[in-house]
mmCIF file of C-alpha atoms in Angstrom:
data_model
loop_
_atom_site.group_PDB
_atom_site.id
_atom_site.type_symbol
_atom_site.label_atom_id
_atom_site.label_comp_id
_atom_site.label_asym_id
_atom_site.label_seq_id
_atom_site.Cartn_x
_atom_site.Cartn_y
_atom_site.Cartn_z
ATOM 1 C CA UNK A 296 -11.520 12.509 -1.413
ATOM 2 C CA UNK A 297 -13.749 11.942 -4.462
ATOM 3 C CA UNK A 298 -16.882 11.351 -2.388
ATOM 4 C CA UNK A 299 -16.186 14.197 0.031
ATOM 5 C CA UNK A 300 -14.951 16.975 -2.243
ATOM 6 C CA UNK A 301 -15.161 16.128 -5.965
ATOM 7 C CA UNK A 302 -13.529 19.421 -6.998
ATOM 8 C CA UNK A 303 -10.512 18.753 -4.777
ATOM 9 C CA UNK A 304 -10.350 15.212 -6.183
ATOM 10 C CA UNK A 305 -10.398 16.607 -9.716
ATOM 11 C CA UNK A 306 -7.465 18.898 -8.915
ATOM 12 C CA UNK A 307 -5.651 15.966 -7.312
ATOM 13 C CA UNK A 308 -6.042 13.717 -10.370
ATOM 14 C CA UNK A 309 -5.111 16.500 -12.793
ATOM 15 C CA UNK A 310 -2.069 17.362 -10.665
ATOM 16 C CA UNK A 311 -0.918 13.736 -10.574
ATOM 17 C CA UNK A 312 -0.874 13.537 -14.370
ATOM 18 C CA UNK A 313 0.831 16.934 -14.563
ATOM 19 C CA UNK A 314 3.423 15.912 -11.961
ATOM 20 C CA UNK A 315 4.091 12.654 -13.752
ATOM 21 C CA UNK A 316 5.103 14.677 -16.808
ATOM 22 C CA UNK A 317 6.569 17.686 -14.971
ATOM 23 C CA UNK A 318 7.871 16.619 -11.510
ATOM 24 C CA UNK A 319 9.231 20.101 -10.720
ATOM 25 C CA UNK A 320 5.667 21.438 -10.622
ATOM 26 C CA UNK A 321 5.248 19.857 -7.164
ATOM 27 C CA UNK A 322 7.445 22.543 -5.625
ATOM 28 C CA UNK A 323 5.799 25.225 -7.762
ATOM 29 C CA UNK A 324 2.356 24.236 -6.431
ATOM 30 C CA UNK A 325 3.520 24.507 -2.818
ATOM 31 C CA UNK A 326 5.162 27.875 -3.502
ATOM 32 C CA UNK A 327 1.941 29.134 -5.102
ATOM 33 C CA UNK A 328 0.023 27.928 -2.012
ATOM 34 C CA UNK A 329 2.693 28.621 0.585
ATOM 35 C CA UNK A 330 0.474 30.637 2.932
ATOM 36 C CA UNK A 331 -1.994 27.743 3.128
ATOM 37 C CA UNK A 332 0.805 25.151 3.460
ATOM 38 C CA UNK A 333 2.435 27.160 6.267
ATOM 39 C CA UNK A 334 -0.876 27.486 8.084
ATOM 40 C CA UNK A 335 -1.471 23.755 7.751
ATOM 41 C CA UNK A 336 2.037 22.971 9.032
ATOM 42 C CA UNK A 337 1.464 25.345 11.956
ATOM 43 C CA UNK A 338 -1.476 23.160 13.001
ATOM 44 C CA UNK A 339 0.463 19.918 12.580
ATOM 45 C CA UNK A 340 -0.117 18.825 8.996
ATOM 46 C CA UNK A 341 2.708 16.929 7.351
ATOM 47 C CA UNK A 342 4.191 17.375 3.896
ATOM 48 C CA UNK A 343 6.445 14.326 4.066
ATOM 49 C CA UNK A 344 6.785 11.726 1.364
ATOM 50 C CA UNK A 345 4.851 8.475 1.409
ATOM 51 C CA UNK A 346 6.889 5.502 2.595
ATOM 52 C CA UNK A 347 6.880 3.457 -0.562
ATOM 53 C CA UNK A 348 7.611 6.416 -2.811
ATOM 54 C CA UNK A 349 10.458 7.446 -0.515
ATOM 55 C CA UNK A 350 11.890 3.955 -1.017
ATOM 56 C CA UNK A 351 11.580 4.493 -4.762
ATOM 57 C CA UNK A 352 14.165 7.277 -4.480
ATOM 58 C CA UNK A 353 16.769 4.762 -3.330
ATOM 59 C CA UNK A 354 15.777 2.377 -6.097
ATOM 60 C CA UNK A 355 16.067 5.212 -8.623
ATOM 61 C CA UNK A 356 19.652 5.897 -7.497
ATOM 62 C CA UNK A 357 20.484 2.232 -7.966
ATOM 63 C CA UNK A 358 18.910 2.197 -11.437
ATOM 64 C CA UNK A 359 21.016 5.183 -12.515
ATOM 65 C CA UNK A 360 24.059 2.913 -12.321
ATOM 66 C CA UNK A 361 22.585 0.441 -14.821
ATOM 67 C CA UNK A 362 23.956 0.989 -18.327
ATOM 68 C CA UNK A 363 21.554 2.170 -21.059
ATOM 69 C CA UNK A 364 18.198 1.562 -19.313
ATOM 70 C CA UNK A 365 19.219 3.045 -15.961
ATOM 71 C CA UNK A 366 18.411 6.691 -16.572
ATOM 72 C CA UNK A 367 14.906 6.113 -18.015
ATOM 73 C CA UNK A 368 14.054 3.759 -15.138
ATOM 74 C CA UNK A 369 15.379 6.213 -12.547
ATOM 75 C CA UNK A 370 13.389 9.006 -14.171
ATOM 76 C CA UNK A 371 10.221 6.891 -14.062
ATOM 77 C CA UNK A 372 10.664 6.275 -10.329
ATOM 78 C CA UNK A 373 11.274 9.972 -9.642
ATOM 79 C CA UNK A 374 8.215 10.967 -11.670
ATOM 80 C CA UNK A 375 6.055 8.432 -9.856
ATOM 81 C CA UNK A 376 7.226 9.749 -6.502
ATOM 82 C CA UNK A 377 6.478 13.334 -7.539
ATOM 83 C CA UNK A 378 3.010 12.394 -8.810
ATOM 84 C CA UNK A 379 2.051 10.430 -5.712
ATOM 85 C CA UNK A 380 3.552 12.676 -3.030
ATOM 86 C CA UNK A 381 2.744 15.903 -4.870
ATOM 87 C CA UNK A 382 -0.790 14.664 -5.512
ATOM 88 C CA UNK A 383 -1.224 13.987 -1.794
ATOM 89 C CA UNK A 384 -0.016 17.499 -1.008
ATOM 90 C CA UNK A 385 -2.472 18.952 -3.531
ATOM 91 C CA UNK A 386 -5.303 16.908 -1.989
ATOM 92 C CA UNK A 387 -4.505 18.121 1.544
ATOM 93 C CA UNK A 388 -4.145 21.765 0.503
ATOM 94 C CA UNK A 389 -7.345 21.752 -1.569
ATOM 95 C CA UNK A 390 -9.289 19.972 1.178
ATOM 96 C CA UNK A 391 -7.962 22.486 3.727
ATOM 97 C CA UNK A 392 -9.213 25.321 1.525
ATOM 98 C CA UNK A 393 -12.611 23.620 1.171
ATOM 99 C CA UNK A 394 -13.126 22.554 4.791
ATOM 100 C CA UNK A 395 -11.575 25.383 6.805
ATOM 101 C CA UNK A 396 -14.307 27.685 8.029
ATOM 102 C CA UNK A 397 -13.878 31.248 9.293
ATOM 103 C CA UNK A 398 -13.674 31.448 13.061
ATOM 104 C CA UNK A 399 -12.482 27.883 13.667
ATOM 105 C CA UNK A 400 -10.762 27.508 17.029
ATOM 106 C CA UNK A 401 -7.112 26.439 17.245
ATOM 107 C CA UNK A 402 -8.121 22.963 18.447
ATOM 108 C CA UNK A 403 -10.478 22.548 15.494
ATOM 109 C CA UNK A 404 -7.737 23.570 13.047
ATOM 110 C CA UNK A 405 -5.369 21.045 14.662
ATOM 111 C CA UNK A 406 -8.060 18.371 14.303
ATOM 112 C CA UNK A 407 -8.636 19.347 10.673
ATOM 113 C CA UNK A 408 -4.911 19.094 9.861
ATOM 114 C CA UNK A 409 -4.725 15.687 11.546
ATOM 115 C CA UNK A 410 -7.865 14.483 9.774
ATOM 116 C CA UNK A 411 -6.630 15.540 6.339
ATOM 117 C CA UNK A 412 -3.302 13.811 6.941
ATOM 118 C CA UNK A 413 -5.035 10.581 7.890
ATOM 119 C CA UNK A 414 -7.559 10.884 5.071
ATOM 120 C CA UNK A 415 -4.692 11.008 2.578
ATOM 121 C CA UNK A 416 -2.556 8.308 4.205
ATOM 122 C CA UNK A 417 -0.032 10.407 6.133
ATOM 123 C CA UNK A 418 0.718 9.845 9.808
ATOM 124 C CA UNK A 419 3.766 10.927 11.752
ATOM 125 C CA UNK A 420 5.279 8.010 13.631
ATOM 126 C CA UNK A 421 7.552 10.490 15.396
ATOM 127 C CA UNK A 422 4.529 12.292 16.877
ATOM 128 C CA UNK A 423 3.149 8.926 17.971
ATOM 129 C CA UNK A 424 6.405 8.174 19.792
ATOM 130 C CA UNK A 425 7.137 5.010 17.814
ATOM 131 C CA UNK A 426 10.795 4.069 18.049
ATOM 132 C CA UNK A 427 12.986 3.612 15.000
ATOM 133 C CA UNK A 428 13.436 -0.032 15.975
ATOM 134 C CA UNK A 429 9.685 -0.655 15.944
ATOM 135 C CA UNK A 430 9.352 1.209 12.638
ATOM 136 C CA UNK A 431 12.074 -0.982 11.102
ATOM 137 C CA UNK A 432 10.345 -4.124 12.383
ATOM 138 C CA UNK A 433 6.977 -3.006 10.989
ATOM 139 C CA UNK A 434 8.548 -2.172 7.629
ATOM 140 C CA UNK A 435 10.236 -5.559 7.442
ATOM 141 C CA UNK A 436 7.591 -7.899 8.838
ATOM 142 C CA UNK A 437 4.149 -6.432 9.442
ATOM 143 C CA UNK A 438 2.992 -3.992 6.800
ATOM 144 C CA UNK A 439 3.758 -2.984 3.244
ATOM 145 C CA UNK A 440 3.492 0.686 4.234
ATOM 146 C CA UNK A 441 3.014 0.970 8.019
ATOM 147 C CA UNK A 442 2.399 4.738 8.191
ATOM 148 C CA UNK A 443 -0.134 4.575 5.358
ATOM 149 C CA UNK A 444 -1.868 1.543 6.902
ATOM 150 C CA UNK A 445 -1.839 3.105 10.368
ATOM 151 C CA UNK A 446 -3.278 6.362 8.993
ATOM 152 C CA UNK A 447 -6.109 4.530 7.227
ATOM 153 C CA UNK A 448 -6.987 2.456 10.281
ATOM 154 C CA UNK A 449 -6.821 5.520 12.526
ATOM 155 C CA UNK A 450 -9.114 7.378 10.136
ATOM 156 C CA UNK A 451 -11.688 4.586 10.360
ATOM 157 C CA UNK A 452 -11.328 4.714 14.152
ATOM 158 C CA UNK A 453 -11.965 8.471 14.040
ATOM 159 C CA UNK A 454 -15.602 7.679 13.206
ATOM 160 C CA UNK A 455 -16.123 7.281 16.971
ATOM 161 C CA UNK A 456 -14.547 10.620 17.911
ATOM 162 C CA UNK A 457 -16.289 13.908 18.540
ATOM 163 C CA UNK A 458 -15.632 17.249 16.897
ATOM 164 C CA UNK A 459 -14.270 18.023 13.442
ATOM 165 C CA UNK A 460 -12.324 14.755 13.280
ATOM 166 C CA UNK A 461 -15.317 12.510 13.961
ATOM 167 C CA UNK A 462 -17.734 14.473 11.808
ATOM 168 C CA UNK A 463 -15.394 14.456 8.804
ATOM 169 C CA UNK A 464 -14.561 10.760 9.195
ATOM 170 C CA UNK A 465 -18.240 9.794 9.460
ATOM 171 C CA UNK A 466 -19.205 11.891 6.449
ATOM 172 C CA UNK A 467 -16.410 10.714 4.169
ATOM 173 C CA UNK A 468 -16.599 7.040 5.125
ATOM 174 C CA UNK A 469 -20.402 7.041 4.754
ATOM 175 C CA UNK A 470 -19.961 8.635 1.312
ATOM 176 C CA UNK A 471 -17.387 5.986 0.411
ATOM 177 C CA UNK A 472 -19.706 3.156 1.478
ATOM 178 C CA UNK A 473 -22.676 4.683 -0.355
ATOM 179 C CA UNK A 474 -20.612 5.250 -3.502
ATOM 180 C CA UNK A 475 -19.182 1.738 -3.412
ATOM 181 C CA UNK A 476 -22.636 0.251 -2.931
ATOM 182 C CA UNK A 477 -24.098 2.292 -5.791
ATOM 183 C CA UNK A 478 -21.198 1.282 -8.042
ATOM 184 C CA UNK A 479 -21.655 -2.399 -7.164
ATOM 185 C CA UNK A 480 -25.414 -2.294 -7.791
ATOM 186 C CA UNK A 481 -24.939 -0.410 -11.063
ATOM 187 C CA UNK A 482 -22.288 -2.847 -12.266
ATOM 188 C CA UNK A 483 -24.423 -5.859 -11.308
ATOM 189 C CA UNK A 484 -27.435 -4.445 -13.162
ATOM 190 C CA UNK A 485 -25.333 -3.623 -16.231
ATOM 191 C CA UNK A 486 -24.139 -7.226 -16.285
ATOM 192 C CA UNK A 487 -27.682 -8.552 -15.909
ATOM 193 C CA UNK A 488 -27.101 -9.938 -12.406
ATOM 194 C CA UNK A 489 -29.620 -9.755 -9.599
#
């Protein structure tokens, strides 16, 4: 997001710190941007939690039962979940505002919603038709966060697609590679390496 839309990235980072301190602001942000969020949802965008932060909710409930330290630990998990999931929602909404152009066709808006979900690590396994059994297997044996991993890999694969999806994937991944290369060269020079 940083390489593609620095202003949206700035809002994302600021919101994550805000949400870490004030988790209830996640819902307030979506209410303040409800027309955009509804439009995005209409075209297939997801506002679900990330897998590993969703798991944190269960851990937080367990921690609440621990004497003395339980409540602070549970609160930390809840705040982390709000910062990560809420930050992802902020990123998608702000990118939607930045990338949606007047007169976009319905298919282009659907592609944009799908692209933003993948760009931020969200992918609906239900829409892909993946059974609960396969999801459980992937969670247990294959990936740390299968939906997040699948979304990232699909986004890289989108480089070869046409339309809004392909153009956005090519632009953002090229920006990421260029930024990473510039950072590496700059760091090497600062350390006196050749």
